mmCIF file of C-alpha atoms in Angstrom:
data_model
loop_
_atom_site.group_PDB
_atom_site.id
_atom_site.type_symbol
_atom_site.label_atom_id
_atom_site.label_comp_id
_atom_site.label_asym_id
_atom_site.label_seq_id
_atom_site.Cartn_x
_atom_site.Cartn_y
_atom_site.Cartn_z
ATOM 1 C CA GLN A 1377 -9.401 3.243 17.683
ATOM 2 C CA SER A 1378 -8.135 0.221 15.755
ATOM 3 C CA ALA A 1379 -6.123 0.528 12.583
ATOM 4 C CA LEU A 1380 -7.866 -0.235 9.312
ATOM 5 C CA THR A 1381 -7.017 -3.679 7.961
ATOM 6 C CA GLN A 1382 -5.010 -4.049 4.770
ATOM 7 C CA PRO A 1383 -3.322 -7.117 3.275
ATOM 8 C CA PRO A 1384 0.424 -7.072 4.044
ATOM 9 C CA SER A 1385 1.409 -7.532 0.426
ATOM 10 C CA ALA A 1386 0.194 -7.495 -3.150
ATOM 11 C CA SER A 1387 1.998 -7.949 -6.427
ATOM 12 C CA GLY A 1388 1.609 -7.846 -10.166
ATOM 13 C CA SER A 1389 3.625 -7.830 -13.343
ATOM 14 C CA PRO A 1390 4.226 -4.658 -15.327
ATOM 15 C CA GLY A 1391 1.099 -3.695 -17.199
ATOM 16 C CA GLN A 1392 -1.182 -5.705 -14.958
ATOM 17 C CA SER A 1393 -3.560 -4.412 -12.301
ATOM 18 C CA VAL A 1394 -3.429 -4.804 -8.550
ATOM 19 C CA THR A 1395 -6.185 -4.047 -6.068
ATOM 20 C CA ILE A 1396 -5.636 -3.370 -2.376
ATOM 21 C CA SER A 1397 -8.433 -3.594 0.171
ATOM 22 C CA CYS A 1398 -8.906 -1.505 3.304
ATOM 23 C CA THR A 1399 -11.431 -2.794 5.825
ATOM 24 C CA GLY A 1400 -12.804 -0.744 8.670
ATOM 25 C CA THR A 1401 -16.104 -0.385 10.437
ATOM 26 C CA SER A 1402 -19.305 1.596 10.179
ATOM 27 C CA SER A 1403 -17.626 4.187 12.434
ATOM 28 C CA ASP A 1404 -14.947 5.028 9.908
ATOM 29 C CA VAL A 1405 -14.787 3.662 6.333
ATOM 30 C CA GLY A 1406 -18.454 2.736 6.215
ATOM 31 C CA GLY A 1407 -19.663 5.899 7.872
ATOM 32 C CA TYR A 1408 -17.987 8.556 5.778
ATOM 33 C CA ASN A 1409 -16.947 9.124 2.178
ATOM 34 C CA TYR A 1410 -13.588 10.399 3.358
ATOM 35 C CA VAL A 1411 -11.196 7.586 2.537
ATOM 36 C CA SER A 1412 -7.719 8.571 1.353
ATOM 37 C CA TRP A 1413 -4.835 6.541 -0.040
ATOM 38 C CA TYR A 1414 -1.135 7.328 0.351
ATOM 39 C CA GLN A 1415 1.898 5.984 -1.489
ATOM 40 C CA GLN A 1416 5.179 5.767 0.403
ATOM 41 C CA HIS A 1417 8.503 4.883 -1.155
ATOM 42 C CA PRO A 1418 11.279 3.706 1.190
ATOM 43 C CA GLY A 1419 12.702 6.530 3.251
ATOM 44 C CA LYS A 1420 10.255 9.041 1.808
ATOM 45 C CA ALA A 1421 7.198 10.841 3.077
ATOM 46 C CA PRO A 1422 3.761 9.546 2.137
ATOM 47 C CA LYS A 1423 2.141 11.063 -0.947
ATOM 48 C CA LEU A 1424 -1.600 11.566 -1.304
ATOM 49 C CA MET A 1425 -2.917 9.518 -4.231
ATOM 50 C CA ILE A 1426 -6.685 9.400 -3.643
ATOM 51 C CA TYR A 1427 -9.033 11.504 -1.529
ATOM 52 C CA GLU A 1428 -12.751 11.313 -0.826
ATOM 53 C CA VAL A 1429 -12.793 7.622 -1.833
ATOM 54 C CA SER A 1430 -12.190 8.079 -5.555
ATOM 55 C CA LYS A 1431 -10.845 11.537 -6.384
ATOM 56 C CA ARG A 1432 -7.299 12.090 -7.627
ATOM 57 C CA PRO A 1433 -5.224 15.141 -6.696
ATOM 58 C CA SER A 1434 -3.725 17.050 -9.577
ATOM 59 C CA GLY A 1435 -0.715 15.224 -10.986
ATOM 60 C CA VAL A 1436 -1.684 11.718 -9.899
ATOM 61 C CA PRO A 1437 -1.961 9.393 -12.914
ATOM 62 C CA ASP A 1438 -5.406 8.080 -13.772
ATOM 63 C CA ARG A 1439 -3.950 4.575 -13.411
ATOM 64 C CA PHE A 1440 -4.825 5.004 -9.739
ATOM 65 C CA SER A 1441 -8.480 4.635 -8.826
ATOM 66 C CA GLY A 1442 -10.436 4.211 -5.636
ATOM 67 C CA SER A 1443 -13.800 2.834 -4.619
ATOM 68 C CA LYS A 1444 -15.780 1.831 -1.557
ATOM 69 C CA SER A 1445 -18.437 -0.712 -0.693
ATOM 70 C CA GLY A 1446 -19.801 -0.851 2.812
ATOM 71 C CA ASN A 1447 -16.955 -0.939 5.326
ATOM 72 C CA THR A 1448 -14.286 -1.773 2.729
ATOM 73 C CA ALA A 1449 -12.448 0.636 0.471
ATOM 74 C CA SER A 1450 -10.205 -0.390 -2.406
ATOM 75 C CA LEU A 1451 -7.338 1.081 -4.370
ATOM 76 C CA THR A 1452 -6.658 -0.241 -7.870
ATOM 77 C CA VAL A 1453 -3.446 0.439 -9.724
ATOM 78 C CA SER A 1454 -3.839 -0.342 -13.409
ATOM 79 C CA GLY A 1455 -1.044 -0.690 -15.913
ATOM 80 C CA LEU A 1456 1.512 -1.347 -13.187
ATOM 81 C CA GLN A 1457 4.837 0.377 -13.609
ATOM 82 C CA ALA A 1458 8.104 -0.186 -11.791
ATOM 83 C CA GLU A 1459 7.770 3.115 -9.952
ATOM 84 C CA ASP A 1460 4.481 1.955 -8.422
ATOM 85 C CA GLU A 1461 6.408 -0.421 -6.166
ATOM 86 C CA ALA A 1462 5.889 1.111 -2.737
ATOM 87 C CA ASP A 1463 3.927 0.851 0.473
ATOM 88 C CA TYR A 1464 0.321 2.010 0.319
ATOM 89 C CA TYR A 1465 -1.726 3.172 3.276
ATOM 90 C CA CYS A 1466 -5.423 3.908 3.453
ATOM 91 C CA SER A 1467 -6.878 6.407 5.861
ATOM 92 C CA SER A 1468 -10.384 7.276 6.895
ATOM 93 C CA TYR A 1469 -12.113 10.036 8.780
ATOM 94 C CA ALA A 1470 -13.665 8.511 11.890
ATOM 95 C CA GLY A 1471 -15.680 11.334 13.386
ATOM 96 C CA SER A 1472 -15.009 13.280 16.544
ATOM 97 C CA ASN A 1473 -15.778 10.669 19.189
ATOM 98 C CA ASN A 1474 -12.280 9.226 19.105
ATOM 99 C CA SER A 1475 -9.216 9.817 16.965
ATOM 100 C CA PRO A 1476 -10.754 11.421 13.857
ATOM 101 C CA TYR A 1477 -8.086 10.103 11.521
ATOM 102 C CA VAL A 1478 -7.259 6.410 11.401
ATOM 103 C CA PHE A 1479 -4.735 4.787 9.073
ATOM 104 C CA GLY A 1480 -4.514 1.332 7.598
ATOM 105 C CA THR A 1481 -1.881 -1.259 8.409
ATOM 106 C CA GLY A 1482 -0.190 -0.774 5.055
ATOM 107 C CA THR A 1483 0.330 -2.928 1.948
ATOM 108 C CA LYS A 1484 3.627 -3.506 0.210
ATOM 109 C CA VAL A 1485 3.064 -3.572 -3.549
ATOM 110 C CA THR A 1486 5.720 -5.426 -5.519
ATOM 111 C CA VAL A 1487 6.071 -5.119 -9.268
ATOM 112 C CA LEU A 1488 7.322 -8.506 -10.408
ATOM 113 C CA GLN B 905 4.009 24.854 -3.883
ATOM 114 C CA VAL B 906 3.630 24.348 -0.147
ATOM 115 C CA GLN B 907 6.647 22.828 1.572
ATOM 116 C CA LEU B 908 7.051 21.665 5.148
ATOM 117 C CA GLN B 909 10.281 20.963 7.014
ATOM 118 C CA GLU B 910 10.659 19.367 10.431
ATOM 119 C CA SER B 911 13.489 20.271 12.769
ATOM 120 C CA GLY B 912 14.539 19.275 16.259
ATOM 121 C CA PRO B 913 16.732 16.888 18.238
ATOM 122 C CA GLY B 914 17.124 13.390 16.887
ATOM 123 C CA LEU B 915 17.841 11.913 20.310
ATOM 124 C CA VAL B 916 15.783 12.376 23.457
ATOM 125 C CA LYS B 917 16.322 10.773 26.850
ATOM 126 C CA PRO B 918 13.561 8.724 28.471
ATOM 127 C CA SER B 919 11.163 10.750 30.646
ATOM 128 C CA GLN B 920 12.149 13.973 28.892
ATOM 129 C CA THR B 921 10.114 16.054 26.452
ATOM 130 C CA LEU B 922 10.358 15.643 22.698
ATOM 131 C CA SER B 923 10.185 18.980 20.887
ATOM 132 C CA LEU B 924 9.887 19.441 17.134
ATOM 133 C CA THR B 925 9.130 22.405 14.907
ATOM 134 C CA CYS B 926 7.647 22.455 11.421
ATOM 135 C CA THR B 927 8.454 25.387 9.164
ATOM 136 C CA VAL B 928 5.991 26.030 6.350
ATOM 137 C CA SER B 929 6.962 27.750 3.114
ATOM 138 C CA GLY B 930 5.016 28.499 -0.040
ATOM 139 C CA GLY B 931 1.869 29.227 1.915
ATOM 140 C CA SER B 932 0.781 31.062 5.033
ATOM 141 C CA ILE B 933 -0.552 29.248 8.090
ATOM 142 C CA SER B 934 -2.472 32.395 9.049
ATOM 143 C CA SER B 935 -4.463 32.424 5.808
ATOM 144 C CA GLY B 936 -6.660 29.729 7.326
ATOM 145 C CA GLY B 937 -8.590 27.013 5.580
ATOM 146 C CA TYR B 938 -6.280 24.179 6.599
ATOM 147 C CA TYR B 939 -5.261 22.301 9.703
ATOM 148 C CA TRP B 940 -1.619 21.615 10.501
ATOM 149 C CA SER B 941 -0.870 18.150 11.776
ATOM 150 C CA TRP B 942 1.731 15.917 13.319
ATOM 151 C CA ILE B 943 1.862 12.246 12.349
ATOM 152 C CA ARG B 944 4.365 9.599 13.390
ATOM 153 C CA GLN B 945 5.528 6.287 12.031
ATOM 154 C CA HIS B 946 7.183 3.733 14.261
ATOM 155 C CA PRO B 947 10.100 1.914 12.588
ATOM 156 C CA GLY B 948 8.753 -0.479 10.002
ATOM 157 C CA LYS B 949 5.185 0.206 11.073
ATOM 158 C CA GLY B 950 2.129 2.161 10.012
ATOM 159 C CA LEU B 951 1.110 5.758 10.520
ATOM 160 C CA GLU B 952 -0.394 7.310 13.643
ATOM 161 C CA TRP B 953 -2.076 10.707 13.746
ATOM 162 C CA ILE B 954 -0.921 12.738 16.744
ATOM 163 C CA GLY B 955 -2.956 15.916 16.480
ATOM 164 C CA TYR B 956 -3.564 19.149 14.617
ATOM 165 C CA ILE B 957 -3.730 22.883 15.142
ATOM 166 C CA TYR B 958 -5.559 25.673 13.317
ATOM 167 C CA TYR B 959 -3.993 29.078 12.776
ATOM 168 C CA SER B 960 -6.222 30.435 15.539
ATOM 169 C CA GLY B 961 -4.590 28.075 18.028
ATOM 170 C CA SER B 962 -7.432 25.605 18.372
ATOM 171 C CA THR B 963 -6.186 22.053 18.682
ATOM 172 C CA TYR B 964 -7.390 18.475 18.523
ATOM 173 C CA TYR B 965 -5.297 15.584 19.807
ATOM 174 C CA ASN B 966 -5.380 11.824 19.440
ATOM 175 C CA PRO B 967 -7.036 10.653 22.681
ATOM 176 C CA SER B 968 -4.359 7.987 23.110
ATOM 177 C CA LEU B 969 -1.663 10.682 23.365
ATOM 178 C CA LYS B 970 -3.693 13.642 24.590
ATOM 179 C CA SER B 971 -2.288 13.689 28.129
ATOM 180 C CA ARG B 972 1.269 14.104 26.827
ATOM 181 C CA VAL B 973 0.870 16.202 23.669
ATOM 182 C CA THR B 974 0.934 19.944 23.110
ATOM 183 C CA ILE B 975 0.829 21.508 19.652
ATOM 184 C CA SER B 976 1.345 25.233 19.280
ATOM 185 C CA VAL B 977 1.560 27.703 16.394
ATOM 186 C CA ASP B 978 3.679 30.783 15.708
ATOM 187 C CA THR B 979 2.096 32.539 12.751
ATOM 188 C CA SER B 980 4.773 35.249 12.735
ATOM 189 C CA LYS B 981 7.350 32.599 11.882
ATOM 190 C CA ASN B 982 4.944 30.449 9.852
ATOM 191 C CA GLN B 983 5.754 27.527 12.128
ATOM 192 C CA PHE B 984 3.945 25.059 14.308
ATOM 193 C CA SER B 985 5.439 22.851 16.980
ATOM 194 C CA LEU B 986 4.994 19.555 18.800
ATOM 195 C CA LYS B 987 5.853 18.757 22.387
ATOM 196 C CA LEU B 988 5.490 15.202 23.672
ATOM 197 C CA SER B 989 6.259 14.767 27.343
ATOM 198 C CA SER B 990 7.429 11.804 29.418
ATOM 199 C CA VAL B 991 8.751 9.934 26.413
ATOM 200 C CA THR B 992 9.713 6.267 26.434
ATOM 201 C CA ALA B 993 11.314 3.978 23.881
ATOM 202 C CA ALA B 994 7.821 3.432 22.471
ATOM 203 C CA ASP B 995 7.889 7.012 21.204
ATOM 204 C CA THR B 996 10.851 6.287 18.929
ATOM 205 C CA ALA B 997 9.518 7.024 15.449
ATOM 206 C CA VAL B 998 9.779 9.151 12.355
ATOM 207 C CA TYR B 999 7.746 12.265 12.996
ATOM 208 C CA TYR B 1000 6.071 14.017 10.076
ATOM 209 C CA CYS B 1001 4.356 17.370 9.905
ATOM 210 C CA ALA B 1002 1.614 17.603 7.314
ATOM 211 C CA ARG B 1003 -1.109 19.885 6.043
ATOM 212 C CA LEU B 1004 -4.632 18.603 6.472
ATOM 213 C CA GLY B 1005 -6.632 19.775 3.482
ATOM 214 C CA TYR B 1006 -9.541 18.859 1.234
ATOM 215 C CA CYS B 1007 -11.989 20.466 3.626
ATOM 216 C CA SER B 1008 -15.731 20.817 3.757
ATOM 217 C CA GLY B 1009 -18.231 21.606 6.439
ATOM 218 C CA GLY B 1010 -15.544 22.904 8.764
ATOM 219 C CA SER B 1011 -13.492 19.716 8.784
ATOM 220 C CA CYS B 1012 -10.619 18.524 6.627
ATOM 221 C CA TYR B 1013 -10.020 14.990 5.539
ATOM 222 C CA SER B 1014 -6.750 14.322 3.677
ATOM 223 C CA PHE B 1015 -3.084 15.089 4.305
ATOM 224 C CA ASP B 1016 -2.025 16.763 1.079
ATOM 225 C CA TYR B 1017 1.444 18.089 1.881
ATOM 226 C CA TRP B 1018 4.047 16.382 4.067
ATOM 227 C CA GLY B 1019 7.450 17.181 5.430
ATOM 228 C CA GLN B 1020 10.296 14.761 4.756
ATOM 229 C CA GLY B 1021 10.084 13.406 8.297
ATOM 230 C CA THR B 1022 12.591 13.334 11.112
ATOM 231 C CA LEU B 1023 13.650 10.299 13.123
ATOM 232 C CA VAL B 1024 13.493 10.787 16.861
ATOM 233 C CA THR B 1025 15.107 8.104 18.990
ATOM 234 C CA VAL B 1026 14.350 7.835 22.690
ATOM 235 C CA SER B 1027 17.361 6.407 24.459
ATOM 236 C CA SER B 1028 19.608 7.132 27.384
#
């Protein structure tokens, strides 16, 4: 099972928006509405930010939004804040034929 | 609030078995409804799902690691454990335990609670 493809980096100024893509295949991202996004600050555990493509867990700011089109999912962070600087990983359910959970390659978001 | 905490040796010799335990607090493994997972992150790299266990003891492993992985559960201690045999330097990573939640239709799809992670180095 190959990792989902994300751009290595993305950046934006405070207050701006940044969008991160996550490209998979019809066997994972395109086949299921079970894409999640995780935020990871250096030396910390990942934190769930988005589940089921576009839903936010309790406590996650509505500045974070998710979407999906075909085999590509996207995470948008609006109104960038300094604390949003982190690594972001997507994940998708991939069924039971192989590893059911596949992660993305990760994107470093820098707040300029 | 559910909390998870990994414990175990930080240094393992090549060819030996890596053993880690995850202690869960703030929720009971035996209440069901969730799967309990191990995930690892190689230094400076992405995340890799290792496997999960249900309170009943049923397991599912990543096929790429299946021949070397055993995950077990001790509901009396509210703990679950990972054993990875025949380790090499390629198994050096931060190992996380996590709860797999947001379930429907008998499967769960997102890791909603994570331990802080523990670095395991494989070296002689």
